[in-house]
Amino acid sequence: MRYEVSPKQCGYRADTRQADWNCRLDVQGNNGYEVPYQGGYHVAAPQDVGYDLRSRMCMMMEDWGIQVKYHHHEVGGPGQMEIEVELADMPAMADNTMIIKYIIKNMAAKEGKTATFMPKPIYKEAGNGLHVHMLLLKDGKPLFYDEEGYSGLSRTAHYFIGGLLKHIASLCAFTNPSTNSFKRLVPGFEAPVTVGYATSNRSAVIRIPAYAKTPETKRFELRNPDATANPYFAYAAILMAGLDGIEHQIDPAANGWGPYDFNLYTLSDEEKKKIKGLPKSLGEALDALEADHAYLTKGGVFPQRLIDIWVARKRKELTEMEQIPNPAEFKRYYDL
């Protein structure tokens, strides 16, 4: 990876051995096993050149007390990887998130490679999300399971989902706090763009895994967050939104947020207009946070001063990023 932002030059250059753009190179070491464009999901060796390194990363995480569920190659052909870890208490998981990033980046560097958690580092390839799975316990007993409920979810779970969806725009200010975040949240790349929930549907912002069927495992995932987020802020904000939904019994179905058991990407333009979308920029997310944050300050969990400082710093960051010419602008406007 190379990048520069200066008065004389602005741009970046990324390369990875397994990317499909290298299949035509007549160089030593090119064995023709490059991964096709958007074709990396669960590829095996020899295409998956990162398997051994990823396995060692997982063993290092286990040494740190972080349980790993599985790991595999993801959709993005140019070296996109996924490591999924087991559930833990929320504060511990925030710590684990920071530890995991530290382990991955340093072990990659030791191997002469580079690892990024940037939401959209490769144009026209799938972006990098931080899918947050969650379940709620009270006195050690699960609250989200009901055999008779939609997808096995209880009313409490539905209200929790309702709180997340009601506050999703303002949540994005903490779960997607970079300008690059919203380059990932676009149609066609397995990232959510609409406000809704469904079972086994990757196009919905809340997905209910069909394979989680028991009371102890019944859960759902929020698919819009990414790893530019501060996990302590993001996870706490997610919890506060869900609890607000329980307190006010916010029914997601009654509010028209689903369940959307169909591919939201394939709807007609007319149908898409009827479904609320996620913010399209960091600025929109910050506007939403300024207008909707009472659920965060409840009980003093998020001090008003913290929110004010966060918004001010992010608006300063946004202004700076908007003032930098984009290389794509030269292609579009230089000869006008």
mmCIF file of C-alpha atoms in Angstrom:
data_model
loop_
_atom_site.group_PDB
_atom_site.id
_atom_site.type_symbol
_atom_site.label_atom_id
_atom_site.label_comp_id
_atom_site.label_asym_id
_atom_site.label_seq_id
_atom_site.Cartn_x
_atom_site.Cartn_y
_atom_site.Cartn_z
ATOM 1 C CA MET A 1 0.000 0.000 0.000
ATOM 2 C CA ARG A 2 1.276 3.455 -0.954
ATOM 3 C CA TYR A 3 -0.497 6.778 -0.509
ATOM 4 C CA GLU A 4 0.282 10.472 -0.553
ATOM 5 C CA VAL A 5 -1.690 13.644 0.148
ATOM 6 C CA SER A 6 0.315 16.730 -0.718
ATOM 7 C CA PRO A 7 -0.081 19.898 -2.814
ATOM 8 C CA LYS A 8 1.697 18.260 -5.765
ATOM 9 C CA GLN A 9 0.216 14.774 -5.603
ATOM 10 C CA CYS A 10 -2.818 13.063 -4.119
ATOM 11 C CA GLY A 11 -3.569 9.392 -4.551
ATOM 12 C CA TYR A 12 -2.937 5.816 -3.475
ATOM 13 C CA ARG A 13 -1.767 2.527 -4.929
ATOM 14 C CA ALA A 14 -2.725 -0.880 -3.576
ATOM 15 C CA ASP A 15 -1.491 -4.273 -4.697
ATOM 16 C CA THR A 16 -1.903 -7.812 -3.477
ATOM 17 C CA ARG A 17 -0.517 -11.001 -4.929
ATOM 18 C CA GLN A 18 -3.863 -12.807 -5.214
ATOM 19 C CA ALA A 19 -5.837 -10.007 -6.917
ATOM 20 C CA ASP A 20 -7.281 -10.788 -10.338
ATOM 21 C CA TRP A 21 -5.483 -7.813 -11.875
ATOM 22 C CA ASN A 22 -2.203 -9.712 -11.432
ATOM 23 C CA CYS A 23 -3.241 -12.790 -13.411
ATOM 24 C CA ARG A 24 -1.864 -11.315 -16.637
ATOM 25 C CA LEU A 25 1.597 -10.515 -15.304
ATOM 26 C CA ASP A 26 4.550 -12.393 -16.756
ATOM 27 C CA VAL A 27 6.607 -12.451 -13.586
ATOM 28 C CA GLN A 28 8.222 -15.114 -11.457
ATOM 29 C CA GLY A 29 5.858 -16.347 -8.761
ATOM 30 C CA ASN A 30 2.661 -15.808 -10.755
ATOM 31 C CA ASN A 31 1.085 -19.286 -10.773
ATOM 32 C CA GLY A 32 -2.302 -18.364 -12.250
ATOM 33 C CA TYR A 33 -4.208 -18.904 -9.013
ATOM 34 C CA GLU A 34 -5.431 -15.355 -8.550
ATOM 35 C CA VAL A 35 -8.873 -14.864 -6.992
ATOM 36 C CA PRO A 36 -11.600 -13.680 -9.421
ATOM 37 C CA TYR A 37 -13.234 -10.277 -9.012
ATOM 38 C CA GLN A 38 -15.714 -10.460 -6.104
ATOM 39 C CA GLY A 39 -15.117 -14.222 -6.090
ATOM 40 C CA GLY A 40 -13.221 -14.808 -2.877
ATOM 41 C CA TYR A 41 -15.936 -16.170 -0.592
ATOM 42 C CA HIS A 42 -14.497 -19.242 1.153
ATOM 43 C CA VAL A 43 -11.842 -19.898 -1.508
ATOM 44 C CA ALA A 44 -9.283 -22.457 -0.395
ATOM 45 C CA ALA A 45 -5.574 -22.875 -1.007
ATOM 46 C CA PRO A 46 -3.786 -22.219 -3.292
ATOM 47 C CA GLN A 47 -5.949 -19.143 -4.011
ATOM 48 C CA ASP A 48 -6.218 -18.290 -0.300
ATOM 49 C CA VAL A 49 -2.586 -17.345 0.259
ATOM 50 C CA GLY A 50 -3.345 -15.940 3.716
ATOM 51 C CA TYR A 51 -4.721 -19.115 5.281
ATOM 52 C CA ASP A 52 -1.638 -20.084 7.310
ATOM 53 C CA LEU A 53 -1.048 -16.537 8.572
ATOM 54 C CA ARG A 54 -4.715 -16.199 9.492
ATOM 55 C CA SER A 55 -4.552 -19.480 11.416
ATOM 56 C CA ARG A 56 -1.549 -18.247 13.393
ATOM 57 C CA MET A 57 -3.420 -15.008 14.143
ATOM 58 C CA CYS A 58 -6.308 -17.050 15.526
ATOM 59 C CA MET A 59 -3.992 -19.118 17.710
ATOM 60 C CA MET A 60 -2.458 -15.907 19.042
ATOM 61 C CA MET A 61 -5.960 -14.616 19.877
ATOM 62 C CA GLU A 62 -6.676 -17.855 21.747
ATOM 63 C CA ASP A 63 -3.448 -17.339 23.704
ATOM 64 C CA TRP A 64 -4.832 -13.914 24.716
ATOM 65 C CA GLY A 65 -8.052 -15.559 25.931
ATOM 66 C CA ILE A 66 -10.156 -14.587 22.890
ATOM 67 C CA GLN A 67 -12.172 -17.540 21.600
ATOM 68 C CA VAL A 68 -12.306 -17.852 17.809
ATOM 69 C CA LYS A 69 -15.368 -19.307 16.092
ATOM 70 C CA TYR A 70 -13.918 -19.631 12.571
ATOM 71 C CA HIS A 71 -11.948 -17.839 9.889
ATOM 72 C CA HIS A 72 -12.108 -17.808 6.102
ATOM 73 C CA HIS A 73 -11.498 -15.781 2.968
ATOM 74 C CA GLU A 74 -14.210 -13.235 2.213
ATOM 75 C CA VAL A 75 -15.845 -12.027 -1.024
ATOM 76 C CA GLY A 76 -13.224 -9.408 -1.899
ATOM 77 C CA GLY A 77 -10.671 -11.053 -4.159
ATOM 78 C CA PRO A 78 -7.698 -8.844 -3.203
ATOM 79 C CA GLY A 79 -7.053 -10.483 0.168
ATOM 80 C CA GLN A 80 -10.247 -9.784 2.115
ATOM 81 C CA MET A 81 -10.367 -11.968 5.222
ATOM 82 C CA GLU A 82 -12.828 -12.647 8.036
ATOM 83 C CA ILE A 83 -12.142 -13.873 11.559
ATOM 84 C CA GLU A 84 -15.255 -14.331 13.682
ATOM 85 C CA VAL A 85 -14.857 -14.604 17.431
ATOM 86 C CA GLU A 86 -17.227 -15.982 20.033
ATOM 87 C CA LEU A 87 -19.575 -13.789 22.047
ATOM 88 C CA ALA A 88 -18.429 -12.166 25.289
ATOM 89 C CA ASP A 89 -19.733 -9.587 27.750
ATOM 90 C CA MET A 90 -19.910 -6.174 26.103
ATOM 91 C CA PRO A 91 -17.025 -4.431 27.962
ATOM 92 C CA ALA A 92 -14.798 -7.472 27.405
ATOM 93 C CA MET A 93 -15.703 -7.528 23.716
ATOM 94 C CA ALA A 94 -14.734 -3.866 23.371
ATOM 95 C CA ASP A 95 -11.337 -4.747 24.860
ATOM 96 C CA ASN A 96 -11.108 -7.798 22.587
ATOM 97 C CA THR A 97 -11.835 -5.668 19.522
ATOM 98 C CA MET A 98 -8.804 -3.508 20.232
ATOM 99 C CA ILE A 99 -6.620 -6.546 20.998
ATOM 100 C CA ILE A 100 -7.709 -8.327 17.804
ATOM 101 C CA LYS A 101 -6.807 -5.329 15.641
ATOM 102 C CA TYR A 102 -3.428 -5.078 17.388
ATOM 103 C CA ILE A 103 -2.648 -8.778 16.846
ATOM 104 C CA ILE A 104 -3.712 -8.804 13.200
ATOM 105 C CA LYS A 105 -1.819 -5.666 12.180
ATOM 106 C CA ASN A 106 1.387 -6.650 13.956
ATOM 107 C CA MET A 107 1.437 -10.270 12.793
ATOM 108 C CA ALA A 108 0.796 -9.116 9.229
ATOM 109 C CA ALA A 109 3.660 -6.620 9.461
ATOM 110 C CA LYS A 110 5.955 -9.323 10.822
ATOM 111 C CA GLU A 111 5.226 -11.359 7.664
ATOM 112 C CA GLY A 112 5.971 -8.407 5.392
ATOM 113 C CA LYS A 113 2.276 -7.832 4.708
ATOM 114 C CA THR A 114 -0.159 -5.071 5.632
ATOM 115 C CA ALA A 115 -3.642 -5.410 7.145
ATOM 116 C CA THR A 116 -6.274 -2.691 7.140
ATOM 117 C CA PHE A 117 -9.698 -2.384 8.753
ATOM 118 C CA MET A 118 -10.610 0.529 6.476
ATOM 119 C CA PRO A 119 -14.269 0.154 5.383
ATOM 120 C CA LYS A 120 -13.669 0.601 1.631
ATOM 121 C CA PRO A 121 -9.993 0.315 0.673
ATOM 122 C CA ILE A 122 -10.574 -1.281 -2.762
ATOM 123 C CA TYR A 123 -12.861 0.384 -5.288
ATOM 124 C CA LYS A 124 -15.578 -1.918 -6.716
ATOM 125 C CA GLU A 125 -14.815 -4.719 -4.238
ATOM 126 C CA ALA A 126 -16.811 -5.573 -1.124
ATOM 127 C CA GLY A 127 -16.028 -3.357 1.851
ATOM 128 C CA ASN A 128 -14.993 -4.342 5.366
ATOM 129 C CA GLY A 129 -17.722 -4.441 7.989
ATOM 130 C CA LEU A 130 -17.764 -5.112 11.720
ATOM 131 C CA HIS A 131 -20.927 -7.150 12.156
ATOM 132 C CA VAL A 132 -22.084 -6.939 15.778
ATOM 133 C CA HIS A 133 -23.958 -10.031 17.021
ATOM 134 C CA MET A 134 -25.929 -9.519 20.212
ATOM 135 C CA LEU A 135 -28.142 -11.310 22.689
ATOM 136 C CA LEU A 136 -29.501 -10.154 26.034
ATOM 137 C CA LEU A 137 -29.517 -12.017 29.340
ATOM 138 C CA LYS A 138 -31.304 -11.288 32.632
ATOM 139 C CA ASP A 139 -30.200 -13.194 35.735
ATOM 140 C CA GLY A 140 -28.279 -15.486 33.405
ATOM 141 C CA LYS A 141 -31.343 -16.379 31.321
ATOM 142 C CA PRO A 142 -31.729 -15.457 27.605
ATOM 143 C CA LEU A 143 -34.424 -12.893 26.779
ATOM 144 C CA PHE A 144 -34.417 -13.034 22.980
ATOM 145 C CA TYR A 145 -35.903 -16.518 22.391
ATOM 146 C CA ASP A 146 -39.532 -17.402 21.714
ATOM 147 C CA GLU A 147 -40.296 -20.528 19.722
ATOM 148 C CA GLU A 148 -43.567 -18.992 18.495
ATOM 149 C CA GLY A 149 -42.138 -15.602 17.539
ATOM 150 C CA TYR A 150 -40.959 -14.490 14.102
ATOM 151 C CA SER A 151 -37.685 -16.320 13.409
ATOM 152 C CA GLY A 152 -37.764 -17.601 16.996
ATOM 153 C CA LEU A 153 -37.449 -14.122 18.512
ATOM 154 C CA SER A 154 -39.305 -12.892 21.600
ATOM 155 C CA ARG A 155 -41.236 -9.627 21.885
ATOM 156 C CA THR A 156 -38.315 -8.281 23.925
ATOM 157 C CA ALA A 157 -35.983 -9.042 21.028
ATOM 158 C CA HIS A 158 -38.353 -7.324 18.597
ATOM 159 C CA TYR A 159 -38.503 -4.225 20.792
ATOM 160 C CA PHE A 160 -34.696 -4.212 21.012
ATOM 161 C CA ILE A 161 -34.571 -4.362 17.203
ATOM 162 C CA GLY A 162 -37.145 -1.559 17.068
ATOM 163 C CA GLY A 163 -34.912 0.654 19.199
ATOM 164 C CA LEU A 164 -31.921 -0.003 16.967
ATOM 165 C CA LEU A 165 -33.874 0.799 13.806
ATOM 166 C CA LYS A 166 -35.499 3.914 15.268
ATOM 167 C CA HIS A 167 -32.115 5.361 16.212
ATOM 168 C CA ILE A 168 -30.026 3.830 13.406
ATOM 169 C CA ALA A 169 -29.212 7.151 11.707
ATOM 170 C CA SER A 170 -27.776 8.689 14.875
ATOM 171 C CA LEU A 171 -26.063 5.403 15.768
ATOM 172 C CA CYS A 172 -24.107 5.677 12.521
ATOM 173 C CA ALA A 173 -22.250 8.656 13.981
ATOM 174 C CA PHE A 174 -20.615 6.182 16.391
ATOM 175 C CA THR A 175 -20.720 2.919 14.410
ATOM 176 C CA ASN A 176 -19.595 4.432 11.083
ATOM 177 C CA PRO A 177 -17.577 7.511 12.094
ATOM 178 C CA SER A 178 -15.459 8.059 8.979
ATOM 179 C CA THR A 179 -16.029 9.521 5.543
ATOM 180 C CA ASN A 180 -14.838 6.217 4.101
ATOM 181 C CA SER A 181 -17.557 4.357 6.041
ATOM 182 C CA PHE A 182 -20.246 5.569 3.668
ATOM 183 C CA LYS A 183 -18.339 4.468 0.567
ATOM 184 C CA ARG A 184 -18.940 0.949 1.866
ATOM 185 C CA LEU A 185 -22.666 1.418 2.558
ATOM 186 C CA VAL A 186 -23.724 1.301 -1.109
ATOM 187 C CA PRO A 187 -25.849 -1.252 -3.014
ATOM 188 C CA GLY A 188 -24.308 -4.290 -4.655
ATOM 189 C CA PHE A 189 -21.486 -5.158 -2.268
ATOM 190 C CA GLU A 190 -23.232 -7.116 0.532
ATOM 191 C CA ALA A 191 -23.429 -4.011 2.718
ATOM 192 C CA PRO A 192 -26.767 -2.795 4.099
ATOM 193 C CA VAL A 193 -28.310 0.400 2.766
ATOM 194 C CA THR A 194 -31.889 0.154 4.059
ATOM 195 C CA VAL A 195 -33.460 0.361 7.522
ATOM 196 C CA GLY A 196 -35.044 -3.027 8.179
ATOM 197 C CA TYR A 197 -34.684 -6.520 9.617
ATOM 198 C CA ALA A 198 -35.034 -10.043 8.228
ATOM 199 C CA THR A 199 -33.871 -13.636 8.566
ATOM 200 C CA SER A 200 -30.702 -14.654 6.699
ATOM 201 C CA ASN A 201 -30.825 -11.501 4.579
ATOM 202 C CA ARG A 202 -27.504 -9.730 4.096
ATOM 203 C CA SER A 203 -29.181 -6.732 2.448
ATOM 204 C CA ALA A 204 -31.032 -5.799 5.677
ATOM 205 C CA VAL A 205 -29.229 -3.720 8.304
ATOM 206 C CA ILE A 206 -30.341 -6.240 10.963
ATOM 207 C CA ARG A 207 -29.939 -9.885 10.018
ATOM 208 C CA ILE A 208 -31.239 -12.807 12.086
ATOM 209 C CA PRO A 209 -29.032 -15.870 11.562
ATOM 210 C CA ALA A 210 -31.232 -18.877 10.731
ATOM 211 C CA TYR A 211 -28.683 -21.290 12.187
ATOM 212 C CA ALA A 212 -29.048 -19.866 15.734
ATOM 213 C CA LYS A 213 -32.062 -21.853 16.932
ATOM 214 C CA THR A 214 -31.646 -22.520 20.677
ATOM 215 C CA PRO A 215 -32.591 -20.165 23.525
ATOM 216 C CA GLU A 216 -28.918 -19.751 24.464
ATOM 217 C CA THR A 217 -27.818 -18.841 20.931
ATOM 218 C CA LYS A 218 -30.823 -16.925 19.584
ATOM 219 C CA ARG A 219 -29.571 -13.525 18.467
ATOM 220 C CA PHE A 220 -29.331 -11.054 15.603
ATOM 221 C CA GLU A 221 -26.582 -8.956 14.090
ATOM 222 C CA LEU A 222 -26.250 -5.288 13.205
ATOM 223 C CA ARG A 223 -24.460 -5.166 9.853
ATOM 224 C CA ASN A 224 -23.730 -1.484 9.258
ATOM 225 C CA PRO A 225 -20.857 -0.893 11.775
ATOM 226 C CA ASP A 226 -17.235 -0.911 10.676
ATOM 227 C CA ALA A 227 -13.899 -1.019 12.441
ATOM 228 C CA THR A 228 -13.183 2.712 12.229
ATOM 229 C CA ALA A 229 -15.552 2.863 15.217
ATOM 230 C CA ASN A 230 -14.400 3.270 18.798
ATOM 231 C CA PRO A 231 -15.801 -0.036 20.132
ATOM 232 C CA TYR A 232 -16.438 1.358 23.621
ATOM 233 C CA PHE A 233 -18.645 4.125 22.223
ATOM 234 C CA ALA A 234 -20.219 2.035 19.456
ATOM 235 C CA TYR A 235 -21.195 -0.993 21.559
ATOM 236 C CA ALA A 236 -22.526 1.196 24.380
ATOM 237 C CA ALA A 237 -24.600 3.248 21.918
ATOM 238 C CA ILE A 238 -26.023 0.069 20.358
ATOM 239 C CA LEU A 239 -27.041 -1.220 23.784
ATOM 240 C CA MET A 240 -28.663 2.079 24.766
ATOM 241 C CA ALA A 241 -30.682 2.158 21.532
ATOM 242 C CA GLY A 242 -31.902 -1.401 22.097
ATOM 243 C CA LEU A 243 -32.845 -0.756 25.710
ATOM 244 C CA ASP A 244 -34.738 2.347 24.614
ATOM 245 C CA GLY A 245 -36.700 0.130 22.240
ATOM 246 C CA ILE A 246 -37.598 -2.231 25.087
ATOM 247 C CA GLU A 247 -38.573 0.608 27.405
ATOM 248 C CA HIS A 248 -40.867 2.193 24.827
ATOM 249 C CA GLN A 249 -41.969 -1.105 23.208
ATOM 250 C CA ILE A 250 -40.974 0.001 19.712
ATOM 251 C CA ASP A 251 -42.362 -2.639 17.347
ATOM 252 C CA PRO A 252 -40.275 -2.787 14.147
ATOM 253 C CA ALA A 253 -43.045 -4.435 12.118
ATOM 254 C CA ALA A 254 -45.630 -1.863 13.205
ATOM 255 C CA ASN A 255 -43.228 0.878 12.117
ATOM 256 C CA GLY A 256 -42.839 -0.635 8.646
ATOM 257 C CA TRP A 257 -39.240 -1.809 9.078
ATOM 258 C CA GLY A 258 -39.871 -5.380 7.998
ATOM 259 C CA PRO A 259 -39.423 -8.214 8.184
ATOM 260 C CA TYR A 260 -37.919 -7.936 4.700
ATOM 261 C CA ASP A 261 -37.522 -11.562 3.665
ATOM 262 C CA PHE A 262 -36.437 -10.707 0.132
ATOM 263 C CA ASN A 263 -33.432 -9.158 -1.567
ATOM 264 C CA LEU A 264 -33.672 -5.412 -0.981
ATOM 265 C CA TYR A 265 -31.127 -4.709 -3.728
ATOM 266 C CA THR A 266 -33.464 -6.009 -6.460
ATOM 267 C CA LEU A 267 -36.476 -3.818 -5.665
ATOM 268 C CA SER A 268 -37.765 -1.402 -8.271
ATOM 269 C CA ASP A 269 -36.909 2.260 -7.846
ATOM 270 C CA GLU A 270 -40.533 2.910 -6.892
ATOM 271 C CA GLU A 271 -40.440 0.249 -4.145
ATOM 272 C CA LYS A 272 -37.083 1.480 -2.863
ATOM 273 C CA LYS A 273 -38.564 4.941 -2.269
ATOM 274 C CA LYS A 274 -40.949 3.413 0.284
ATOM 275 C CA ILE A 275 -38.112 2.052 2.439
ATOM 276 C CA LYS A 276 -36.067 4.296 4.695
ATOM 277 C CA GLY A 277 -32.343 4.289 4.006
ATOM 278 C CA LEU A 278 -29.229 4.667 6.112
ATOM 279 C CA PRO A 279 -27.359 7.994 6.110
ATOM 280 C CA LYS A 280 -25.387 8.492 2.917
ATOM 281 C CA SER A 281 -22.579 10.510 4.484
ATOM 282 C CA LEU A 282 -20.850 11.242 7.766
ATOM 283 C CA GLY A 283 -22.464 14.685 7.730
ATOM 284 C CA GLU A 284 -25.962 13.153 7.630
ATOM 285 C CA ALA A 285 -25.069 10.831 10.527
ATOM 286 C CA LEU A 286 -23.792 13.749 12.628
ATOM 287 C CA ASP A 287 -26.965 15.721 11.867
ATOM 288 C CA ALA A 288 -28.981 12.743 13.096
ATOM 289 C CA LEU A 289 -26.926 12.451 16.281
ATOM 290 C CA GLU A 290 -27.449 16.119 17.107
ATOM 291 C CA ALA A 291 -31.207 15.681 16.637
ATOM 292 C CA ASP A 292 -31.535 12.294 18.338
ATOM 293 C CA HIS A 293 -29.375 11.498 21.372
ATOM 294 C CA ALA A 294 -31.666 11.538 24.431
ATOM 295 C CA TYR A 295 -31.546 7.730 24.491
ATOM 296 C CA LEU A 296 -27.752 7.953 24.894
ATOM 297 C CA THR A 297 -27.668 10.486 27.733
ATOM 298 C CA LYS A 298 -30.250 8.564 29.771
ATOM 299 C CA GLY A 299 -28.770 7.659 33.166
ATOM 300 C CA GLY A 300 -25.621 9.628 32.341
ATOM 301 C CA VAL A 301 -24.240 6.823 30.181
ATOM 302 C CA PHE A 302 -23.174 9.283 27.461
ATOM 303 C CA PRO A 303 -22.471 12.721 28.962
ATOM 304 C CA GLN A 304 -23.774 15.550 26.809
ATOM 305 C CA ARG A 305 -20.248 16.991 26.792
ATOM 306 C CA LEU A 306 -18.889 13.794 25.214
ATOM 307 C CA ILE A 307 -21.461 13.951 22.410
ATOM 308 C CA ASP A 308 -20.761 17.643 21.798
ATOM 309 C CA ILE A 309 -17.003 17.056 21.597
ATOM 310 C CA TRP A 310 -17.464 14.008 19.332
ATOM 311 C CA VAL A 311 -19.668 15.943 16.906
ATOM 312 C CA ALA A 312 -17.329 18.956 16.858
ATOM 313 C CA ARG A 313 -14.245 16.844 16.162
ATOM 314 C CA LYS A 314 -15.975 14.785 13.507
ATOM 315 C CA ARG A 315 -17.300 17.901 11.755
ATOM 316 C CA LYS A 316 -13.754 19.312 11.716
ATOM 317 C CA GLU A 317 -12.508 16.027 10.254
ATOM 318 C CA LEU A 318 -15.299 16.056 7.679
ATOM 319 C CA THR A 319 -14.481 19.614 6.600
ATOM 320 C CA GLU A 320 -10.809 18.740 6.152
ATOM 321 C CA MET A 321 -11.623 15.645 4.075
ATOM 322 C CA GLU A 322 -14.069 17.537 1.864
ATOM 323 C CA GLN A 323 -11.408 20.137 1.010
ATOM 324 C CA ILE A 324 -8.969 17.592 -0.460
ATOM 325 C CA PRO A 325 -9.230 17.015 -4.229
ATOM 326 C CA ASN A 326 -10.155 13.432 -5.082
ATOM 327 C CA PRO A 327 -8.203 11.650 -7.863
ATOM 328 C CA ALA A 328 -11.528 10.681 -9.443
ATOM 329 C CA GLU A 329 -12.358 14.364 -9.805
ATOM 330 C CA PHE A 330 -9.430 14.781 -12.182
ATOM 331 C CA LYS A 331 -10.747 11.994 -14.400
ATOM 332 C CA ARG A 332 -14.205 13.534 -14.460
ATOM 333 C CA TYR A 333 -13.481 17.269 -14.541
ATOM 334 C CA TYR A 334 -9.905 17.991 -15.691
ATOM 335 C CA ASP A 335 -10.750 18.436 -19.365
ATOM 336 C CA LEU A 336 -14.032 20.336 -18.940
#
